[in-house]
Short mmCIF file of N, CA and C in Angstrom, two decimals:
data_model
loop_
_atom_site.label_atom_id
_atom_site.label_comp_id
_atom_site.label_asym_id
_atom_site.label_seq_id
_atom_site.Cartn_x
_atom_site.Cartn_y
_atom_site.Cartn_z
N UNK A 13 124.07 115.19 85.16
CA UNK A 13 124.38 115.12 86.58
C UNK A 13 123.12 115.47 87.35
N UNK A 14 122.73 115.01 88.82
CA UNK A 14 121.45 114.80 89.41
C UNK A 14 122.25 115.33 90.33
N UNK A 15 121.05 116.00 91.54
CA UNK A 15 121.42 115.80 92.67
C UNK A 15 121.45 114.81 93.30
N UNK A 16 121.48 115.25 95.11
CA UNK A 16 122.01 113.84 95.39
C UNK A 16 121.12 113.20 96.25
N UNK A 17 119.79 114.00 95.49
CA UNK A 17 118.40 112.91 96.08
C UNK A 17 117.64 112.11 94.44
N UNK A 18 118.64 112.60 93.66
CA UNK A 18 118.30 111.82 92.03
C UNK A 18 118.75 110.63 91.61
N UNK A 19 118.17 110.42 90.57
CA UNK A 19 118.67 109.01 90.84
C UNK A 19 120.40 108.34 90.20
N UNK A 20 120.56 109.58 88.79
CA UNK A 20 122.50 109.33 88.66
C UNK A 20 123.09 109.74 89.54
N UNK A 21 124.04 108.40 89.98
CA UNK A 21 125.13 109.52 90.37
C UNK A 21 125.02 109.52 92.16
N UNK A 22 123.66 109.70 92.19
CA UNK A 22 123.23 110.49 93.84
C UNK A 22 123.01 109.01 94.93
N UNK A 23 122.59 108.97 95.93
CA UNK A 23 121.61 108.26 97.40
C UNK A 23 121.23 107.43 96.30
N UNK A 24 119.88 107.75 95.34
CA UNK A 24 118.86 107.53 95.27
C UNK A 24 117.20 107.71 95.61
N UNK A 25 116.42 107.22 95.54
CA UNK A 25 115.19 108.01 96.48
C UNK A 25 114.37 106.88 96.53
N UNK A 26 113.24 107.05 96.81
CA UNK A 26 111.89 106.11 97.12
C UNK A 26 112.18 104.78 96.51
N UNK A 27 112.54 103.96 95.17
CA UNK A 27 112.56 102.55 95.29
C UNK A 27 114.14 101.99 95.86
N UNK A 28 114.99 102.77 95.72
CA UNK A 28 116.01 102.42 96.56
C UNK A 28 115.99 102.58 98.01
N UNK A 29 114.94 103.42 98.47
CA UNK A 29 115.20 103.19 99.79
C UNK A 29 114.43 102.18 100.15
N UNK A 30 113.61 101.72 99.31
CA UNK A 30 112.46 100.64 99.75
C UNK A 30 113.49 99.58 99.61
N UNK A 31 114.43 99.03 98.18
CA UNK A 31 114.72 97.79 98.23
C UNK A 31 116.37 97.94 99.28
N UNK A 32 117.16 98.80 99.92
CA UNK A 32 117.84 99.32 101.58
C UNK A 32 117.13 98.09 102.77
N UNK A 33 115.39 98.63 102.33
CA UNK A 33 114.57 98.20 103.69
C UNK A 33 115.55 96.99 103.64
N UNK A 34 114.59 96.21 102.40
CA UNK A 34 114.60 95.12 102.27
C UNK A 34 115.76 94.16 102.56
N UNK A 35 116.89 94.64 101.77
CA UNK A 35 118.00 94.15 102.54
C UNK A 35 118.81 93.82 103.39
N UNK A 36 118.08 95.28 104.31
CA UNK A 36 118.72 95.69 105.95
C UNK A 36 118.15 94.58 106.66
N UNK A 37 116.98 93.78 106.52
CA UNK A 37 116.46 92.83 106.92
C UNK A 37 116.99 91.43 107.68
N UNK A 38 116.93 91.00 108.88
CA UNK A 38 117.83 89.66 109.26
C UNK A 38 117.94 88.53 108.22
N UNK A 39 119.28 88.01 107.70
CA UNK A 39 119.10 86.97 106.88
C UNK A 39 119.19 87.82 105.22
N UNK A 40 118.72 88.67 104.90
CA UNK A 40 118.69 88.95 103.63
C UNK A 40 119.64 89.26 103.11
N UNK A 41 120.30 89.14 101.47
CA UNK A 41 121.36 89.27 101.24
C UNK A 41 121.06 90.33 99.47
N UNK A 42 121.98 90.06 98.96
CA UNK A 42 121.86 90.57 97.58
C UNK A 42 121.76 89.48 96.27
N UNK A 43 122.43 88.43 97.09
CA UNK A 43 122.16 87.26 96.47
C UNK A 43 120.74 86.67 96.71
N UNK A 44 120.13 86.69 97.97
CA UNK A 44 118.52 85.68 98.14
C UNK A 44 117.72 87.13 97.35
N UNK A 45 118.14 88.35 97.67
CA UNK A 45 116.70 89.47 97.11
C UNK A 45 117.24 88.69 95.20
N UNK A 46 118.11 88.71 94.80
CA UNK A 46 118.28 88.44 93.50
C UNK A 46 117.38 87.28 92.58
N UNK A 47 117.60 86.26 93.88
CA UNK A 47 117.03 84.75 93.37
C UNK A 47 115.39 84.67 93.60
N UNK A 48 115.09 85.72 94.18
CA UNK A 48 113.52 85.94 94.42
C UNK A 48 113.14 86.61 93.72
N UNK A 49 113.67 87.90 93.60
CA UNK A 49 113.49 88.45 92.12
C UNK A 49 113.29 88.04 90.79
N UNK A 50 111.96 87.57 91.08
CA UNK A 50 111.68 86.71 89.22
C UNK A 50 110.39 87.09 88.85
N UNK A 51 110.20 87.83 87.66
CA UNK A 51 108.91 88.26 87.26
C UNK A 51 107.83 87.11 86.61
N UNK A 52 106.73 87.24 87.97
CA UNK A 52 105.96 85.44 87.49
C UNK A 52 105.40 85.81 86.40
N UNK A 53 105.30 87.01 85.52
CA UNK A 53 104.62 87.42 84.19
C UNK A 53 105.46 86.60 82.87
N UNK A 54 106.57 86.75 83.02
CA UNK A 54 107.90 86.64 82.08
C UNK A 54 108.94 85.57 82.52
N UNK A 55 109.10 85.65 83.90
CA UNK A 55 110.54 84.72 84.27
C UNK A 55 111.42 85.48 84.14
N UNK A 56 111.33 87.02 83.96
CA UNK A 56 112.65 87.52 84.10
C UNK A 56 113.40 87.48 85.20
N UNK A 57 114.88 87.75 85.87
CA UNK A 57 115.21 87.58 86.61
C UNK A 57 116.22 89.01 87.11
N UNK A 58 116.01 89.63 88.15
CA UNK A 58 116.99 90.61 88.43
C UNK A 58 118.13 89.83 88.48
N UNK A 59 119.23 91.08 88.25
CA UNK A 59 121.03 90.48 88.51
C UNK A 59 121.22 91.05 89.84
N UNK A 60 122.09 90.51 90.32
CA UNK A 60 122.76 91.45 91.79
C UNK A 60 123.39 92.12 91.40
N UNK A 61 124.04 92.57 89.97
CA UNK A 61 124.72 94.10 89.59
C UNK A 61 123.68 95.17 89.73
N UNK A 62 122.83 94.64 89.32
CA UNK A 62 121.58 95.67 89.27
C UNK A 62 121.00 96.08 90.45
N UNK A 63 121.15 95.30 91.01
CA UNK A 63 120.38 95.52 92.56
C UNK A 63 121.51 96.34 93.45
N UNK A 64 122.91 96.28 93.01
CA UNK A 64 124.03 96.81 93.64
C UNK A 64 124.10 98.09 93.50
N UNK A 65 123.81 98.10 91.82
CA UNK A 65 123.68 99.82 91.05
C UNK A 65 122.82 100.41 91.85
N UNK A 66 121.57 99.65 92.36
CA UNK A 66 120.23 100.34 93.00
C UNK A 66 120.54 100.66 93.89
N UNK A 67 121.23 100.71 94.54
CA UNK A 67 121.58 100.51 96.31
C UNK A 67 122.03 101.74 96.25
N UNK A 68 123.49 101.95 95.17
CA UNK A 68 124.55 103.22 94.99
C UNK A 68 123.58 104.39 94.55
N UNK A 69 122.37 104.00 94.17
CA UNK A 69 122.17 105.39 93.69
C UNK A 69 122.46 105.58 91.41
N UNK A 70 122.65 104.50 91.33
CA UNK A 70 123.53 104.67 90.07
C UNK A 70 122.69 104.03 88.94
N UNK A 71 121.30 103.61 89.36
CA UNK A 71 120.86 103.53 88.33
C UNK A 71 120.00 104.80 87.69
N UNK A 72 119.71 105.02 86.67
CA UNK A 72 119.49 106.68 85.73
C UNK A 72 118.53 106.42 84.97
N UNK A 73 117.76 105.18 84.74
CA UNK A 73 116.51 105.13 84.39
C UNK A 73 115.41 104.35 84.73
N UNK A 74 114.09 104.68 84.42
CA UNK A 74 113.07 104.11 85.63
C UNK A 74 113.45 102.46 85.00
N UNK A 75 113.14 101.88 85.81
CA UNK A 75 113.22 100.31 85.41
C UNK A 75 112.11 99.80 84.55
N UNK A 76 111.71 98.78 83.63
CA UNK A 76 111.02 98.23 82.63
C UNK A 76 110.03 97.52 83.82
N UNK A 77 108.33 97.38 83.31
CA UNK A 77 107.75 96.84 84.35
C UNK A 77 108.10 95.20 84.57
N UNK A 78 108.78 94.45 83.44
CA UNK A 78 109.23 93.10 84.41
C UNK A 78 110.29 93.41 85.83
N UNK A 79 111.03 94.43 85.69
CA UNK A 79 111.76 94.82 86.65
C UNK A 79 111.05 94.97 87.95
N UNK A 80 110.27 95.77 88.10
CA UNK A 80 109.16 96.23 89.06
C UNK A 80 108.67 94.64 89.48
N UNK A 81 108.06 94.18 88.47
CA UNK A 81 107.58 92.64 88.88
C UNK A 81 108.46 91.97 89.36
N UNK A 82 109.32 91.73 89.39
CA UNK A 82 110.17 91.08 89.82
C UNK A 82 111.15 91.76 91.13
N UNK A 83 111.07 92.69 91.19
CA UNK A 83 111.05 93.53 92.48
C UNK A 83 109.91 93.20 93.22
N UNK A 84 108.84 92.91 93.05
CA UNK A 84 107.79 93.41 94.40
C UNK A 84 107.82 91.38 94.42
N UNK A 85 108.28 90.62 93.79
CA UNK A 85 108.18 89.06 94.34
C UNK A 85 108.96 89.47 95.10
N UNK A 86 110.43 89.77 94.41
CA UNK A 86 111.47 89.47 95.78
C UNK A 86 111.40 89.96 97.03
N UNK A 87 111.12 91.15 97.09
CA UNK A 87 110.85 91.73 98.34
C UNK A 87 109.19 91.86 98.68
N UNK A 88 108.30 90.69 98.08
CA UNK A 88 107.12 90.69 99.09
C UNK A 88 106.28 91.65 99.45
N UNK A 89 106.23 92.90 98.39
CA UNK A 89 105.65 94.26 98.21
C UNK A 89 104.59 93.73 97.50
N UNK A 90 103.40 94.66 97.94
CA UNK A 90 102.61 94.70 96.42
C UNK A 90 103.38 95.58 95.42
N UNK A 91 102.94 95.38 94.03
CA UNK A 91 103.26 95.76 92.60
C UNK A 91 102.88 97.49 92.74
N UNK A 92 101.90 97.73 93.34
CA UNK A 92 101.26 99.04 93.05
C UNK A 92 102.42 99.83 93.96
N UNK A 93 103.11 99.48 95.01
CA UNK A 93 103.91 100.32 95.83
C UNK A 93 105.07 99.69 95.36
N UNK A 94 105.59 99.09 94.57
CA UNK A 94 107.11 99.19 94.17
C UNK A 94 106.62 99.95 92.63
N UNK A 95 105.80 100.29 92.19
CA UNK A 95 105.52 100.73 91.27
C UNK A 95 105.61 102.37 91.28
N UNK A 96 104.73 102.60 92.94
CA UNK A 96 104.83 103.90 93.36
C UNK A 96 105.97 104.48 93.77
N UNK A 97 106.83 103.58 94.02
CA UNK A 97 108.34 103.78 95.05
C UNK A 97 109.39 104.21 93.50
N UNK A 98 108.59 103.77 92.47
CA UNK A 98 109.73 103.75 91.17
C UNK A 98 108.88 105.36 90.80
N UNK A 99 108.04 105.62 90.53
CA UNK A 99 107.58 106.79 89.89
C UNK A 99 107.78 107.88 90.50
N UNK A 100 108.24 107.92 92.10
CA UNK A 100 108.64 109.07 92.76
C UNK A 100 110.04 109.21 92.48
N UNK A 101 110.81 108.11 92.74
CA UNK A 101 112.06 108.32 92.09
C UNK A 101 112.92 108.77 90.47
N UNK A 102 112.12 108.07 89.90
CA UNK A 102 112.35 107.97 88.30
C UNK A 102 112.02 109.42 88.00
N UNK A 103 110.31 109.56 88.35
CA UNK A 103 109.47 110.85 87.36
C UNK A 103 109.32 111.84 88.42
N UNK A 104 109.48 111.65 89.34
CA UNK A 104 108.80 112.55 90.42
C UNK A 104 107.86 112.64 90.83
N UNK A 105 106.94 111.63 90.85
CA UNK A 105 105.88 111.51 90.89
C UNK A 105 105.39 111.51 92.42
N UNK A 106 104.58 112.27 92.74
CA UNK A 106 104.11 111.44 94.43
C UNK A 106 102.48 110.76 94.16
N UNK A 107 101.73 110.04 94.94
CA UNK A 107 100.69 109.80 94.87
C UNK A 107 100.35 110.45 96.26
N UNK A 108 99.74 112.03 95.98
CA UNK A 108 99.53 112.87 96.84
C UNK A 108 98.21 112.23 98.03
N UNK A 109 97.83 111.88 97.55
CA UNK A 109 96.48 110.97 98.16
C UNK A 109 96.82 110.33 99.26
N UNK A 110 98.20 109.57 99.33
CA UNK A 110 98.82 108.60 100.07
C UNK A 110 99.29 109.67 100.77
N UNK A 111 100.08 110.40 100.71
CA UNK A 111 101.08 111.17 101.16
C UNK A 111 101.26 111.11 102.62
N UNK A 112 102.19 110.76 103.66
CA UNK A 112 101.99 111.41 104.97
C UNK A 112 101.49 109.67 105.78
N UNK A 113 100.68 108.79 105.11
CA UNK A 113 100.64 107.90 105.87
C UNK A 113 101.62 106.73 105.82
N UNK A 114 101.54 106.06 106.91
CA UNK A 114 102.51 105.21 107.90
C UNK A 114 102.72 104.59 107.00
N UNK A 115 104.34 104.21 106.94
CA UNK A 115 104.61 102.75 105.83
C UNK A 115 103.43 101.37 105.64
N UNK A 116 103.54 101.41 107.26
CA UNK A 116 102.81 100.03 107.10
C UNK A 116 101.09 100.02 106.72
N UNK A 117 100.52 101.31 106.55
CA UNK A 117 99.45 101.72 106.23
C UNK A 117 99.59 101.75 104.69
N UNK A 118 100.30 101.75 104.28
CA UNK A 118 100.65 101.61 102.56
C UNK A 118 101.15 100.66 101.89
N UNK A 119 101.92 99.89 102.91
CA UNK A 119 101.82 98.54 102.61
C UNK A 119 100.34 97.80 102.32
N UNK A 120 99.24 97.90 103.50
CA UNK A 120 98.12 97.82 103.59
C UNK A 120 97.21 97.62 102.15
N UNK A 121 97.09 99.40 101.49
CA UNK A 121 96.72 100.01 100.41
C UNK A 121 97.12 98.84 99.43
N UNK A 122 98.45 99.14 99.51
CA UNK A 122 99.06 98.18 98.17
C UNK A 122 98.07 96.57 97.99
N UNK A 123 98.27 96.27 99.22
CA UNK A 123 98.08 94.73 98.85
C UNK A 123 96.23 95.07 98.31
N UNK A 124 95.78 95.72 98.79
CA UNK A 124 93.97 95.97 98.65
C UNK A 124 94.19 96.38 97.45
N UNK A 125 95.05 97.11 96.62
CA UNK A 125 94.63 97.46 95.51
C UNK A 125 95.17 96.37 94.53
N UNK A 126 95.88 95.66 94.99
CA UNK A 126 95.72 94.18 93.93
C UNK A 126 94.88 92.98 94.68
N UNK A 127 94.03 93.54 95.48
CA UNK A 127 93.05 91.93 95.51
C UNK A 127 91.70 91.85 94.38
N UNK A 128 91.00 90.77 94.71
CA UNK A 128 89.93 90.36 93.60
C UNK A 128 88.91 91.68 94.61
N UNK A 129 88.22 92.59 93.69
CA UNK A 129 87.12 93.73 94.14
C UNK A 129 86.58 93.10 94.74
N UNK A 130 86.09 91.37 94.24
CA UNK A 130 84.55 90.88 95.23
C UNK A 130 85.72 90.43 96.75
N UNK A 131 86.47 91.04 97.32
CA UNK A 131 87.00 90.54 98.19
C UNK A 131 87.13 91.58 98.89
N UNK A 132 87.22 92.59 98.88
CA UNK A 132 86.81 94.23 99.33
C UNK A 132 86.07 94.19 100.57
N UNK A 133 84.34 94.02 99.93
CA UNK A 133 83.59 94.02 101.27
C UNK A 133 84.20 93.12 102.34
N UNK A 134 84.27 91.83 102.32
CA UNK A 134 84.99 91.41 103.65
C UNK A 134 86.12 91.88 104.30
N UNK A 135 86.81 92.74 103.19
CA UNK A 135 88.55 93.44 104.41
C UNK A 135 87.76 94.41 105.20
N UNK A 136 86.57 95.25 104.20
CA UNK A 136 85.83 96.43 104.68
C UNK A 136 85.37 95.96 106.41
N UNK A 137 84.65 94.73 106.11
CA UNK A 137 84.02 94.44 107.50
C UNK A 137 84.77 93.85 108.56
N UNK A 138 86.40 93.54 108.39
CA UNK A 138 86.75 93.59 108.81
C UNK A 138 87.67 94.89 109.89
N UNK A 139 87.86 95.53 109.05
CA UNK A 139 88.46 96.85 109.58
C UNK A 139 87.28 97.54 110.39
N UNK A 140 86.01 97.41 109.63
CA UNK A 140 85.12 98.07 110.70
C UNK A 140 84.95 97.30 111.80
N UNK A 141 84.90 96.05 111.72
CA UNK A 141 84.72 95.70 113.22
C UNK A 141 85.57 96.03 114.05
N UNK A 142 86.91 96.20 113.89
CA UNK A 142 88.50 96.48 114.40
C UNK A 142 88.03 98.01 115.09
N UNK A 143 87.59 98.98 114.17
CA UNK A 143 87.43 100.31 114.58
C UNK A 143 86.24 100.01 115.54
N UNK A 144 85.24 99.56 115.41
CA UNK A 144 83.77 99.48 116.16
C UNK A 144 84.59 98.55 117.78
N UNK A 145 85.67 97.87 117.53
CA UNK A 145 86.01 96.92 119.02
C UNK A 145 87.30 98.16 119.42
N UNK A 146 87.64 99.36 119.35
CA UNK A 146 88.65 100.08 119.53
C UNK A 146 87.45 101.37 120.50
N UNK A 147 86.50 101.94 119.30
CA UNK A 147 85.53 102.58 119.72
C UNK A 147 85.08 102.42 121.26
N UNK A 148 84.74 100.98 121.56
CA UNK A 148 84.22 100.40 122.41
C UNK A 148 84.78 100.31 123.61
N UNK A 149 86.00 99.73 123.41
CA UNK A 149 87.15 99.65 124.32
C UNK A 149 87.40 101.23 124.98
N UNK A 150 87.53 102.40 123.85
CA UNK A 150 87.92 103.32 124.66
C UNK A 150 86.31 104.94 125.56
N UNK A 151 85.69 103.99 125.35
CA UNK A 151 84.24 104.63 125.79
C UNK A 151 83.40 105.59 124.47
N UNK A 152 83.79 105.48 123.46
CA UNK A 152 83.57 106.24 122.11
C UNK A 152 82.09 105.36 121.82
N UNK A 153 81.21 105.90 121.38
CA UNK A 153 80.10 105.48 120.85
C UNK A 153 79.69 106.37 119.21
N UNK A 154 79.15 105.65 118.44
CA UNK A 154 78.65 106.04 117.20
C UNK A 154 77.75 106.63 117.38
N UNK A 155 77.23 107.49 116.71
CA UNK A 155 75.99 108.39 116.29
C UNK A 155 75.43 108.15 115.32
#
């Protein structure tokens, strides 16, 4: 028996509340997150029992990584944050590093930590120009 931020039994925690988001979504169902749910590694395919169990709180062990893969197609996550969303729940894990910033700032992370490295410097110079045209805008100058 778990409490009722664990994952038997309880809510659930971090990948259930992520794949909640997902569903709460206009248009989304348990059936379309299901049929998107396909791991392009394997072709595995989530069930909507499974995704139902997830919802209740009732699944009791971390999921197999085609699961995860096939979680972050359907719901359009990077892999590294449905990965992270499963290890806080499952193991307890936090990725303290992250901790505290904005969903959509980790959404961000995620997708950068699965792009090609030689593709890096250009997000880099992008974001700096973003900060350098914010700087500017609000009378801030560099040193």
């Amino acid at each position: 028996m778990s409490d009722s931020n664990g994952p038997a039994g309880g809510t659930g925690g971090a990948l259930t509340a992520l794949v909640r988001a997902v569903l709460d979504q206009p248009g989304m169902s348990f059936r379309r997150l299901a049929e998107a749910a396909v791991d392009p590694e394997t072709g595995y395919r989530i069930g909507q029992t499974w995704l139902h169990k997830l919802t209740r709180g009732e699944v009791s062990r971390a999921p197999e990584p085609q699961v995860l893969r096939a979680l972050a197609a359907g719901t359009s996550l990077p892999l590294t944050r449905v990965q992270q969303a499963a290890a806080e729940e499952f193991l307890g894990y936090t990725a303290s590093e992250l901790a505290g910033m904005p969903e959509d700032a980790l959404v961000i992370v995620g997708h950068l930590a699965d792009m090609d490295p030689t593709d890096l410097p250009q997000v880099r110079a992008v974001i700096e120009a973003l900060l350098s045209k914010g700087d500017e805008s609000s009378g801030k100058r560099e040193v």
